[in-house]
Amino acid sequence: MSLLIAIINGVMVGGLYGLFGLGLALAFGIMRVVNIAHGEFIVLGAYLGAALLSVMPLNIFVVVCLVAIIAFGVGWLLQFSLLNRLIGPNPVPAMIATMGLSIIIRNALVSVFGTDIRAIDLGSLQDAGITLFGVSIGILPLIIFAIAIVLFLAVGALMTRTTIGRAFRAAADDFEILETLGFDRRKVYASAMGLAIMLAAVAGLLLAVRSSFSPYSGVERLLISFEVVIIGGLGSLRGSLIAGIFLGVVQVVGLKLNPNSGPLFSHLAFLLILLVRHFDVTFLFARKKI
Amino acid sequence: MTLLTLEKVDVFYRDLQATFGVDLSVGQGEAVAIIGANGAGKSTLLRAIIGLTPVRNGRVVLDGRDITGLRCDKIARAGVALVPEGRRLFGSLTVEENLLMGAARARPGPWTLAAVYELFPAMREVRYSLAGNLSGGQQQMVSISRALLTNPRLLLCDELSLGLAPTIINDIYTCFTRIRETGVSLILVEQDTVKARDVSDRLYCLLKGQVTLEGASSEIRMDAIKAAYFGETAA
């Protein structure tokens, strides 16, 4: 029974991992920007939420919305003011810029918040639970998983049903032609980065409610994001979600088997998948474009 | 009335100069053909008009407004549209999504989704297919429609006939009668000189980036085209 609970918890954490990967995949798929600072933005989302909660007691949904709006603005500005000048046939300049940015954010977090490991406490909601079929599940993890799923569905709808979402996909195919149809490429890219950072920050905030974080957590989060993208594929929403859940389940079940293992088991699982891929075994989900 | 004027336009393709002091004009509602061999600078000239490639020297004037150096999306919204060489549809979007991209930033005008489906009824059957999976002829129809949906005043068509079967080329050019009825001006870049002369009002021949022949299509003789095309001294 405890294994079942571990799996359920893994699925819930995995939904957030899926969002990490989705944000990274959007930035790479649309702008060809390898965002090394992605992990730092995930952590930034957590600190932003913690800071908001320390100023005033807010509903979790309000905090999520505020962090989402701020993160979108930050991503938009980052792309519009900096990365748009660096992108081109060569992906390295933008990658180096985000690498520098990751160092800046990390050190800024250290000097503002210190190096303490912390967690976000939501009071009574933290301990509330329900019992389903004899298994007790926390209300909070359920809410978090629901938010993750809603975000996945919302991104899916955005990509297929709105002009800006179609423009994201079109820009990934052929940005020159998109410009000849009257779209300002710089703004399309800025919105895409806004969305990517928003997903990272919101998922980072929600993960912080479940587990601890410090200014140095970014590297670990970035690693998970890359693993999700590589397992799930660049263009596939479903692939990202399934890959995230897979890594989440392996990690939480691994922790159940050995509480000191940390993220070891999910990295081992990732290695296993790389090996399977290498020997050309057809995998579960096809990699199709967004 | 003149819609587009190029004055002494030099365009570079990377470090190579592609056009040398090209003067060209297109009247309101006029169809102008640009012919020339591979590498004569035809496609680069079209890219320069819509702002995808910068104009190094000279001026581009659209309806009295200097659009030299303007960003591509602004030139597009001023009423220039491009049907690019090789069609270049958004391959991971469906046919209808490709068309919607054309309509999204459109100027007001006669072209709507319904109107382009009426122009090319064959597109309706494949509207939910991925654009990348269509045949060449179908792709060309979508590419033309996508450009038309922006309701341009000037439509630039780059090598419409490239890689298509002759019957399909005829079908597509037949539709241009309908397109021209809306008053849009055309620049057609073609390698097929006979086709180019048949469908245009005036014709320019480019050779190594320079205009070697210009005149009313109905008055230009084939041997004059041949001389201008290959750079032989006119007999």
Short mmCIF file of C-alpha atoms in Angstrom, two decimals:
data_model
loop_
_atom_site.label_atom_id
_atom_site.label_comp_id
_atom_site.label_asym_id
_atom_site.label_seq_id
_atom_site.Cartn_x
_atom_site.Cartn_y
_atom_site.Cartn_z
CA MET A 1 0.00 0.00 0.00
CA SER A 2 2.83 2.39 0.79
CA LEU A 3 4.20 1.66 -2.67
CA LEU A 4 0.87 2.75 -4.16
CA ILE A 5 1.06 6.01 -2.23
CA ALA A 6 4.62 6.52 -3.47
CA ILE A 7 3.45 6.02 -7.05
CA ILE A 8 0.60 8.48 -6.59
CA ASN A 9 2.97 11.05 -5.11
CA GLY A 10 5.39 10.40 -7.95
CA VAL A 11 2.69 11.09 -10.52
CA MET A 12 1.93 14.39 -8.83
CA VAL A 13 5.55 15.52 -8.69
CA GLY A 14 5.95 14.24 -12.24
CA GLY A 15 3.23 16.54 -13.55
CA LEU A 16 5.44 19.43 -12.42
CA TYR A 17 8.53 17.86 -13.99
CA GLY A 18 6.55 17.67 -17.21
CA LEU A 19 5.93 21.43 -17.00
CA PHE A 20 9.66 22.04 -16.43
CA GLY A 21 10.42 20.17 -19.62
CA LEU A 22 7.62 21.82 -21.57
CA GLY A 23 9.00 25.29 -20.84
CA LEU A 24 12.50 24.29 -21.91
CA ALA A 25 11.16 22.59 -25.04
CA LEU A 26 9.11 25.66 -26.05
CA ALA A 27 12.14 27.96 -25.86
CA PHE A 28 14.28 25.56 -27.84
CA GLY A 29 11.64 24.48 -30.33
CA ILE A 30 10.51 28.00 -31.25
CA MET A 31 13.57 30.23 -30.77
CA ARG A 32 16.35 27.61 -30.76
CA VAL A 33 17.40 29.07 -27.41
CA VAL A 34 18.94 26.54 -25.02
CA ASN A 35 17.96 28.26 -21.81
CA ILE A 36 20.61 27.32 -19.26
CA ALA A 37 18.90 29.65 -16.76
CA HIS A 38 15.70 27.56 -16.93
CA GLY A 39 16.47 25.92 -13.57
CA GLU A 40 17.09 29.30 -11.95
CA PHE A 41 13.74 30.58 -13.19
CA ILE A 42 12.12 27.50 -11.64
CA VAL A 43 13.75 28.37 -8.31
CA LEU A 44 12.95 32.06 -8.79
CA GLY A 45 9.27 31.12 -9.02
CA ALA A 46 9.55 29.41 -5.64
CA TYR A 47 11.26 32.40 -3.98
CA LEU A 48 8.79 34.80 -5.55
CA GLY A 49 5.90 32.77 -4.13
CA ALA A 50 7.58 32.55 -0.71
CA ALA A 51 8.19 36.30 -0.71
CA LEU A 52 4.58 37.05 -1.64
CA LEU A 53 3.31 34.73 1.11
CA SER A 54 5.60 36.30 3.69
CA VAL A 55 4.18 39.74 2.93
CA MET A 56 0.53 38.70 3.15
CA PRO A 57 -1.38 35.45 3.63
CA LEU A 58 -2.77 34.62 0.20
CA ASN A 59 -4.79 31.84 -1.33
CA ILE A 60 -2.60 29.38 -3.27
CA PHE A 61 -4.46 30.13 -6.50
CA VAL A 62 -3.84 33.86 -6.10
CA VAL A 63 -0.13 33.24 -5.51
CA VAL A 64 0.05 31.02 -8.60
CA CYS A 65 -1.64 33.69 -10.73
CA LEU A 66 0.61 36.49 -9.44
CA VAL A 67 3.77 34.45 -9.99
CA ALA A 68 2.53 33.49 -13.47
CA ILE A 69 1.95 37.10 -14.47
CA ILE A 70 5.29 38.34 -13.12
CA ALA A 71 7.19 35.41 -14.69
CA PHE A 72 5.55 36.02 -18.07
CA GLY A 73 6.70 39.64 -17.93
CA VAL A 74 10.22 38.63 -16.96
CA GLY A 75 10.44 36.11 -19.81
CA TRP A 76 8.99 38.59 -22.29
CA LEU A 77 11.52 41.25 -21.32
CA LEU A 78 14.41 38.78 -21.31
CA GLN A 79 13.67 37.74 -24.88
CA PHE A 80 12.79 41.18 -26.19
CA SER A 81 15.66 43.11 -24.66
CA LEU A 82 18.46 40.54 -24.70
CA LEU A 83 17.95 37.20 -26.43
CA ASN A 84 16.39 38.61 -29.63
CA ARG A 85 19.71 40.32 -30.29
CA LEU A 86 21.65 37.09 -29.89
CA ILE A 87 19.64 34.49 -31.76
CA GLY A 88 20.59 33.41 -35.24
CA PRO A 89 21.98 30.43 -37.07
CA ASN A 90 24.47 29.97 -34.24
CA PRO A 91 22.75 28.95 -30.97
CA VAL A 92 25.86 29.45 -28.80
CA PRO A 93 25.69 33.22 -28.04
CA ALA A 94 22.19 32.98 -26.55
CA MET A 95 23.19 29.86 -24.62
CA ILE A 96 26.19 31.63 -23.09
CA ALA A 97 24.04 34.64 -22.20
CA THR A 98 21.55 32.43 -20.34
CA MET A 99 24.44 30.65 -18.64
CA GLY A 100 25.65 34.01 -17.36
CA LEU A 101 22.12 34.90 -16.36
CA SER A 102 21.83 31.69 -14.33
CA ILE A 103 24.92 32.67 -12.33
CA ILE A 104 23.56 36.18 -11.77
CA ILE A 105 20.16 34.93 -10.58
CA ARG A 106 21.70 32.29 -8.30
CA ASN A 107 23.98 34.81 -6.60
CA ALA A 108 21.26 37.41 -6.37
CA LEU A 109 19.07 34.85 -4.59
CA VAL A 110 21.92 34.05 -2.19
CA SER A 111 22.47 37.70 -1.31
CA VAL A 112 18.76 38.46 -0.89
CA PHE A 113 17.45 35.27 0.73
CA GLY A 114 20.62 33.60 2.05
CA THR A 115 21.62 30.01 1.46
CA ASP A 116 19.15 28.36 3.84
CA ILE A 117 17.18 25.44 2.56
CA ARG A 118 13.53 26.35 2.86
CA ALA A 119 10.03 25.25 1.96
CA ILE A 120 6.74 27.02 1.43
CA ASP A 121 4.22 26.40 4.21
CA LEU A 122 0.58 26.72 3.34
CA GLY A 123 -0.69 26.08 6.86
CA SER A 124 -3.76 23.91 7.32
CA LEU A 125 -4.01 23.03 3.62
CA GLN A 126 -0.61 21.34 3.92
CA ASP A 127 -1.96 18.53 6.12
CA ALA A 128 -5.50 18.16 4.83
CA GLY A 129 -6.22 14.83 3.17
CA ILE A 130 -8.96 12.61 1.89
CA THR A 131 -9.28 8.86 1.87
CA LEU A 132 -10.07 7.17 -1.42
CA PHE A 133 -10.46 3.38 -1.58
CA GLY A 134 -8.53 3.04 1.65
CA VAL A 135 -5.63 5.20 0.43
CA SER A 136 -5.20 8.57 2.04
CA ILE A 137 -4.14 11.29 -0.37
CA GLY A 138 -3.23 14.84 0.53
CA ILE A 139 -5.55 17.53 -0.80
CA LEU A 140 -2.59 19.75 -1.68
CA PRO A 141 -0.84 17.27 -4.00
CA LEU A 142 -4.18 16.75 -5.73
CA ILE A 143 -4.60 20.47 -6.25
CA ILE A 144 -1.03 20.72 -7.55
CA PHE A 145 -1.52 17.88 -9.98
CA ALA A 146 -4.80 19.38 -11.15
CA ILE A 147 -3.09 22.72 -11.81
CA ALA A 148 -0.36 20.94 -13.79
CA ILE A 149 -2.91 19.10 -15.93
CA VAL A 150 -4.92 22.27 -16.48
CA LEU A 151 -1.73 24.05 -17.61
CA PHE A 152 -0.94 21.25 -20.06
CA LEU A 153 -4.44 21.39 -21.50
CA ALA A 154 -4.32 25.19 -21.65
CA VAL A 155 -1.00 25.18 -23.53
CA GLY A 156 -2.45 22.58 -25.91
CA ALA A 157 -5.49 24.75 -26.58
CA LEU A 158 -3.31 27.84 -26.95
CA MET A 159 -1.14 26.11 -29.54
CA THR A 160 -3.99 24.97 -31.77
CA ARG A 161 -6.83 27.40 -31.18
CA THR A 162 -5.27 30.84 -30.91
CA THR A 163 -3.41 33.01 -33.38
CA ILE A 164 -0.41 33.48 -31.09
CA GLY A 165 -0.17 29.73 -30.49
CA ARG A 166 -0.29 28.99 -34.20
CA ALA A 167 2.30 31.75 -34.69
CA PHE A 168 4.59 29.94 -32.21
CA ARG A 169 4.38 26.75 -34.26
CA ALA A 170 4.69 28.61 -37.55
CA ALA A 171 7.78 30.47 -36.26
CA ALA A 172 9.37 27.13 -35.44
CA ASP A 173 8.72 26.00 -39.03
CA ASP A 174 9.72 29.13 -40.97
CA PHE A 175 10.08 32.49 -39.25
CA GLU A 176 10.82 34.41 -42.46
CA ILE A 177 7.49 33.49 -43.98
CA LEU A 178 5.76 34.40 -40.74
CA GLU A 179 7.25 37.88 -41.08
CA THR A 180 6.01 38.19 -44.66
CA LEU A 181 2.50 37.62 -43.30
CA GLY A 182 2.82 40.70 -41.11
CA PHE A 183 3.91 39.17 -37.79
CA ASP A 184 6.57 40.94 -35.73
CA ARG A 185 8.90 38.06 -35.03
CA ARG A 186 10.52 39.76 -32.03
CA LYS A 187 7.17 39.97 -30.25
CA VAL A 188 6.17 36.41 -31.14
CA TYR A 189 9.46 35.22 -29.65
CA ALA A 190 9.04 37.43 -26.58
CA SER A 191 5.59 35.95 -25.92
CA ALA A 192 6.93 32.42 -26.36
CA MET A 193 9.70 33.04 -23.84
CA GLY A 194 7.15 34.64 -21.51
CA LEU A 195 5.10 31.44 -21.67
CA ALA A 196 8.17 29.23 -21.17
CA ILE A 197 9.34 31.16 -18.09
CA MET A 198 5.79 31.30 -16.77
CA LEU A 199 5.48 27.51 -16.91
CA ALA A 200 8.89 27.12 -15.24
CA ALA A 201 8.11 29.55 -12.44
CA VAL A 202 4.62 28.21 -11.68
CA ALA A 203 5.85 24.61 -11.66
CA GLY A 204 8.80 25.67 -9.48
CA LEU A 205 6.44 27.35 -7.04
CA LEU A 206 4.18 24.31 -6.84
CA LEU A 207 7.14 21.97 -6.36
CA ALA A 208 8.37 24.19 -3.53
CA VAL A 209 5.14 23.47 -1.67
CA ARG A 210 5.99 19.77 -1.82
CA SER A 211 9.74 19.81 -1.32
CA SER A 212 12.54 22.06 -0.14
CA PHE A 213 14.62 24.42 -2.22
CA SER A 214 17.67 26.67 -1.96
CA PRO A 215 19.33 29.13 -4.35
CA TYR A 216 21.43 26.22 -5.59
CA SER A 217 18.47 23.99 -6.56
CA GLY A 218 18.44 25.37 -10.10
CA VAL A 219 21.03 22.99 -11.54
CA GLU A 220 19.13 19.94 -10.34
CA ARG A 221 15.86 21.34 -11.78
CA LEU A 222 17.57 22.10 -15.10
CA LEU A 223 18.84 18.54 -15.28
CA ILE A 224 15.33 17.18 -14.78
CA SER A 225 14.04 19.58 -17.45
CA PHE A 226 16.57 18.32 -19.97
CA GLU A 227 15.76 14.71 -19.14
CA VAL A 228 12.06 15.36 -19.70
CA VAL A 229 12.74 16.99 -23.06
CA ILE A 230 15.03 14.20 -24.19
CA ILE A 231 12.67 11.41 -23.15
CA GLY A 232 9.44 13.13 -24.16
CA GLY A 233 10.53 14.78 -27.37
CA LEU A 234 10.70 18.42 -28.35
CA GLY A 235 7.34 19.06 -29.87
CA SER A 236 5.00 16.79 -27.98
CA LEU A 237 2.92 18.01 -25.05
CA ARG A 238 1.85 14.49 -24.18
CA GLY A 239 5.46 13.30 -24.42
CA SER A 240 6.56 15.94 -21.89
CA LEU A 241 3.80 15.01 -19.45
CA ILE A 242 4.44 11.27 -19.70
CA ALA A 243 8.20 11.72 -19.41
CA GLY A 244 7.76 13.99 -16.38
CA ILE A 245 5.45 11.51 -14.66
CA PHE A 246 7.81 8.66 -15.46
CA LEU A 247 10.77 10.46 -13.86
CA GLY A 248 8.64 11.61 -10.91
CA VAL A 249 7.38 8.09 -10.17
CA VAL A 250 10.84 6.55 -10.44
CA GLN A 251 12.27 9.18 -8.13
CA VAL A 252 9.61 8.94 -5.41
CA VAL A 253 9.48 5.13 -5.49
CA GLY A 254 13.29 5.14 -5.40
CA LEU A 255 13.21 7.35 -2.32
CA LYS A 256 10.81 4.87 -0.74
CA LEU A 257 13.29 2.04 -1.32
CA ASN A 258 16.26 4.09 -0.16
CA PRO A 259 15.55 7.40 1.60
CA ASN A 260 19.10 8.61 0.92
CA SER A 261 18.97 8.06 -2.82
CA GLY A 262 17.79 11.59 -3.72
CA PRO A 263 17.24 11.89 -7.45
CA LEU A 264 19.62 8.99 -8.16
CA PHE A 265 16.98 6.55 -9.39
CA SER A 266 15.39 8.95 -11.88
CA HIS A 267 18.82 9.72 -13.35
CA LEU A 268 19.52 5.99 -13.60
CA ALA A 269 16.18 5.51 -15.36
CA PHE A 270 17.12 8.28 -17.75
CA LEU A 271 20.44 6.59 -18.47
CA LEU A 272 18.59 3.35 -19.11
CA ILE A 273 16.33 5.08 -21.63
CA LEU A 274 19.31 6.62 -23.39
CA LEU A 275 20.83 3.15 -23.71
CA VAL A 276 17.57 1.69 -25.01
CA ARG A 277 17.34 4.54 -27.52
CA HIS A 278 20.92 3.98 -28.55
CA PHE A 279 20.14 0.42 -29.50
CA ASP A 280 17.24 1.70 -31.54
CA VAL A 281 14.25 0.30 -29.74
CA THR A 282 11.09 2.04 -30.85
CA PHE A 283 9.73 3.98 -27.93
CA LEU A 284 6.24 4.56 -26.65
CA PHE A 285 5.58 7.94 -28.11
CA ALA A 286 6.50 9.27 -31.50
CA ARG A 287 8.29 12.59 -31.58
CA LYS A 288 6.10 14.81 -33.65
CA LYS A 289 6.17 18.56 -33.79
CA ILE A 290 3.95 20.66 -31.52
CA MET B 1 -0.64 55.07 -61.61
CA THR B 2 2.56 53.56 -60.26
CA LEU B 3 2.31 51.33 -57.21
CA LEU B 4 5.92 50.22 -56.78
CA THR B 5 9.11 51.87 -57.95
CA LEU B 6 12.64 50.56 -57.52
CA GLU B 7 15.34 53.19 -58.04
CA LYS B 8 18.94 52.06 -58.63
CA VAL B 9 18.58 49.14 -56.22
CA ASP B 10 21.68 47.20 -55.17
CA VAL B 11 21.07 44.06 -53.13
CA PHE B 12 23.68 41.73 -51.74
CA TYR B 13 23.32 38.02 -51.17
CA ARG B 14 25.75 37.51 -48.28
CA ASP B 15 28.94 39.17 -49.61
CA LEU B 16 28.03 38.82 -53.26
CA GLN B 17 26.30 41.62 -55.05
CA ALA B 18 23.13 40.16 -56.55
CA THR B 19 21.61 43.17 -58.28
CA PHE B 20 23.28 46.23 -59.78
CA GLY B 21 21.28 49.48 -59.94
CA VAL B 22 17.97 47.89 -60.85
CA ASP B 23 15.21 50.30 -61.90
CA LEU B 24 11.78 48.75 -62.04
CA SER B 25 8.20 49.90 -61.74
CA VAL B 26 4.83 48.23 -61.36
CA GLY B 27 1.57 50.02 -62.08
CA GLN B 28 -1.69 49.67 -60.21
CA GLY B 29 -3.28 46.40 -61.32
CA GLU B 30 -0.40 45.61 -63.62
CA ALA B 31 1.26 42.19 -63.98
CA VAL B 32 5.01 42.42 -64.43
CA ALA B 33 7.17 39.40 -65.19
CA ILE B 34 10.83 39.15 -64.27
CA ILE B 35 12.72 36.51 -66.19
CA GLY B 36 16.31 35.48 -66.18
CA ALA B 37 18.63 32.54 -65.72
CA ASN B 38 19.55 30.93 -62.41
CA GLY B 39 21.46 33.35 -60.23
CA ALA B 40 20.35 36.43 -62.19
CA GLY B 41 19.12 38.01 -58.95
CA LYS B 42 15.36 37.56 -59.45
CA SER B 43 14.53 35.94 -56.11
CA THR B 44 16.89 38.25 -54.23
CA LEU B 45 15.10 41.23 -55.75
CA LEU B 46 11.74 39.93 -54.50
CA ARG B 47 13.22 39.33 -51.04
CA ALA B 48 14.51 42.90 -51.05
CA ILE B 49 11.12 44.35 -52.01
CA ILE B 50 9.39 42.69 -49.05
CA GLY B 51 12.28 43.46 -46.70
CA LEU B 52 13.68 39.98 -46.07
CA THR B 53 17.03 41.03 -47.54
CA PRO B 54 18.27 44.58 -46.95
CA VAL B 55 18.60 47.04 -49.83
CA ARG B 56 22.22 48.26 -49.76
CA ASN B 57 21.83 51.21 -52.14
CA GLY B 58 18.86 52.79 -53.88
CA ARG B 59 15.22 53.29 -52.94
CA VAL B 60 12.04 51.24 -52.85
CA VAL B 61 8.85 53.29 -53.01
CA LEU B 62 5.40 51.80 -52.48
CA ASP B 63 2.52 54.05 -53.47
CA GLY B 64 4.55 57.19 -52.85
CA ARG B 65 5.91 56.00 -49.49
CA ASP B 66 9.60 55.18 -49.11
CA ILE B 67 9.74 51.66 -47.68
CA THR B 68 13.51 51.17 -48.06
CA GLY B 69 14.91 49.58 -44.92
CA LEU B 70 11.51 49.05 -43.33
CA ARG B 71 11.09 45.82 -41.34
CA CYS B 72 9.56 42.94 -43.29
CA ASP B 73 6.38 42.67 -41.21
CA LYS B 74 5.74 46.40 -41.68
CA ILE B 75 6.17 46.18 -45.44
CA ALA B 76 3.82 43.19 -45.42
CA ARG B 77 1.20 45.19 -43.55
CA ALA B 78 1.67 48.04 -46.00
CA GLY B 79 0.31 45.66 -48.64
CA VAL B 80 3.08 43.48 -50.05
CA ALA B 81 2.78 39.68 -49.98
CA LEU B 82 5.12 36.94 -51.13
CA VAL B 83 4.48 33.50 -52.59
CA PRO B 84 7.97 32.18 -51.92
CA GLU B 85 10.06 29.90 -54.06
CA GLY B 86 9.49 26.29 -53.00
CA ARG B 87 6.13 27.22 -51.41
CA ARG B 88 7.48 27.17 -47.84
CA LEU B 89 4.25 26.23 -46.08
CA PHE B 90 4.29 25.80 -42.33
CA GLY B 91 4.73 22.04 -42.49
CA SER B 92 3.53 21.18 -39.00
CA LEU B 93 0.36 23.24 -39.39
CA THR B 94 -2.75 22.07 -41.19
CA VAL B 95 -3.81 23.65 -44.47
CA GLU B 96 -6.47 25.68 -42.74
CA GLU B 97 -4.05 26.82 -40.04
CA ASN B 98 -1.65 27.97 -42.76
CA LEU B 99 -4.47 29.98 -44.29
CA LEU B 100 -5.43 31.41 -40.90
CA MET B 101 -1.87 32.66 -40.47
CA GLY B 102 -2.30 34.63 -43.70
CA ALA B 103 -5.59 36.07 -42.49
CA ALA B 104 -4.44 36.90 -38.96
CA ARG B 105 -2.67 40.20 -39.71
CA ALA B 106 -4.58 40.93 -42.91
CA ARG B 107 -5.52 44.30 -44.29
CA PRO B 108 -9.20 44.77 -45.09
CA GLY B 109 -10.04 43.47 -48.55
CA PRO B 110 -11.83 40.95 -50.71
CA TRP B 111 -9.92 37.82 -49.73
CA THR B 112 -11.44 35.68 -46.98
CA LEU B 113 -11.20 31.98 -46.17
CA ALA B 114 -14.42 31.41 -48.10
CA ALA B 115 -13.07 33.32 -51.12
CA VAL B 116 -9.83 31.33 -51.37
CA TYR B 117 -11.68 28.03 -50.95
CA GLU B 118 -13.85 29.15 -53.83
CA LEU B 119 -10.74 30.03 -55.87
CA PHE B 120 -9.16 26.62 -55.22
CA PRO B 121 -11.99 24.20 -54.34
CA ALA B 122 -9.51 21.30 -54.15
CA MET B 123 -8.08 22.83 -50.97
CA ARG B 124 -11.30 22.29 -49.08
CA GLU B 125 -10.92 18.51 -49.14
CA VAL B 126 -7.46 18.69 -47.56
CA ARG B 127 -8.12 21.54 -45.16
CA TYR B 128 -7.38 19.43 -42.07
CA SER B 129 -4.32 17.68 -43.53
CA LEU B 130 -0.85 18.72 -42.48
CA ALA B 131 0.53 21.08 -45.11
CA GLY B 132 3.73 19.08 -45.28
CA ASN B 133 1.84 16.04 -46.58
CA LEU B 134 0.33 17.69 -49.68
CA SER B 135 1.38 17.29 -53.28
CA GLY B 136 3.36 20.09 -54.90
CA GLY B 137 0.37 21.49 -56.76
CA GLN B 138 -1.82 21.50 -53.66
CA GLN B 139 0.96 23.17 -51.70
CA GLN B 140 1.27 25.89 -54.32
CA MET B 141 -2.48 26.61 -54.06
CA VAL B 142 -2.18 26.92 -50.28
CA SER B 143 0.88 29.15 -50.60
CA ILE B 144 -0.88 31.48 -53.05
CA SER B 145 -4.00 31.54 -50.88
CA ARG B 146 -2.01 32.25 -47.72
CA ALA B 147 -0.43 35.28 -49.41
CA LEU B 148 -3.76 36.44 -50.87
CA LEU B 149 -5.43 36.32 -47.47
CA THR B 150 -3.24 39.22 -46.33
CA ASN B 151 -5.15 41.22 -48.99
CA PRO B 152 -2.04 42.62 -50.62
CA ARG B 153 -1.86 45.49 -53.07
CA LEU B 154 1.24 43.90 -54.57
CA LEU B 155 1.67 40.12 -54.82
CA LEU B 156 5.18 38.80 -55.41
CA CYS B 157 5.24 35.30 -56.92
CA ASP B 158 8.54 33.45 -57.01
CA GLU B 159 8.77 30.54 -59.48
CA LEU B 160 5.19 29.34 -59.27
CA SER B 161 5.84 26.68 -61.87
CA LEU B 162 8.92 25.20 -60.24
CA GLY B 163 8.65 21.43 -59.96
CA LEU B 164 4.99 21.24 -61.00
CA ALA B 165 3.35 19.30 -63.83
CA PRO B 166 2.41 21.43 -66.89
CA THR B 167 -1.35 20.85 -66.46
CA ILE B 168 -1.17 22.01 -62.85
CA ILE B 169 0.84 25.08 -63.86
CA ASN B 170 -1.91 25.95 -66.35
CA ASP B 171 -4.61 25.47 -63.70
CA ILE B 172 -2.79 27.78 -61.32
CA TYR B 173 -2.17 30.48 -63.91
CA THR B 174 -5.80 30.29 -65.01
CA CYS B 175 -6.77 31.35 -61.51
CA PHE B 176 -4.65 34.47 -61.86
CA THR B 177 -7.31 35.94 -64.11
CA ARG B 178 -9.66 35.83 -61.11
CA ILE B 179 -6.98 37.17 -58.80
CA ARG B 180 -6.23 40.11 -61.09
CA GLU B 181 -9.90 41.07 -61.22
CA THR B 182 -9.56 42.28 -57.63
CA GLY B 183 -7.10 44.95 -58.80
CA VAL B 184 -3.97 43.52 -57.19
CA SER B 185 -0.63 44.20 -58.86
CA LEU B 186 1.66 41.26 -59.59
CA ILE B 187 5.33 40.60 -59.96
CA LEU B 188 5.92 37.14 -61.38
CA VAL B 189 9.40 35.71 -61.32
CA GLU B 190 9.60 32.89 -63.82
CA GLN B 191 12.18 30.76 -65.55
CA ASP B 192 9.58 29.67 -68.07
CA THR B 193 9.90 32.66 -70.40
CA VAL B 194 7.00 31.73 -72.68
CA LYS B 195 4.63 31.41 -69.74
CA ALA B 196 5.98 34.64 -68.26
CA ARG B 197 5.35 36.56 -71.48
CA ASP B 198 1.85 35.13 -71.87
CA VAL B 199 0.58 36.05 -68.42
CA SER B 200 2.19 39.48 -67.97
CA ASP B 201 1.58 43.01 -69.22
CA ARG B 202 5.21 44.03 -69.07
CA LEU B 203 8.42 42.12 -68.79
CA TYR B 204 11.91 42.66 -67.41
CA CYS B 205 14.84 40.43 -68.15
CA LEU B 206 17.66 40.25 -65.60
CA LEU B 207 21.14 39.10 -66.45
CA LYS B 208 23.75 38.91 -63.71
CA GLY B 209 21.81 41.39 -61.60
CA GLN B 210 21.21 43.97 -64.31
CA VAL B 211 18.14 44.74 -66.35
CA THR B 212 18.96 43.82 -69.95
CA LEU B 213 15.50 44.11 -71.44
CA GLU B 214 12.27 45.88 -70.53
CA GLY B 215 9.06 46.33 -72.43
CA ALA B 216 5.44 45.44 -73.06
CA SER B 217 5.13 41.65 -73.13
CA SER B 218 3.03 41.62 -76.28
CA GLU B 219 5.66 43.58 -78.22
CA ILE B 220 8.82 41.77 -77.19
CA ARG B 221 10.04 39.21 -79.70
CA MET B 222 11.36 35.85 -78.52
CA ASP B 223 14.78 36.44 -80.08
CA ALA B 224 15.15 39.69 -78.15
CA ILE B 225 14.36 37.74 -74.96
CA LYS B 226 16.91 35.14 -75.92
CA ALA B 227 19.58 37.76 -76.43
CA ALA B 228 18.80 39.50 -73.13
CA TYR B 229 18.53 36.20 -71.28
CA PHE B 230 21.89 34.83 -72.35
CA GLY B 231 23.68 38.13 -72.81
CA GLU B 232 24.38 37.78 -76.51
CA THR B 233 24.60 40.98 -78.50
CA ALA B 234 21.24 41.56 -80.15
CA ALA B 235 21.21 40.60 -83.80
#
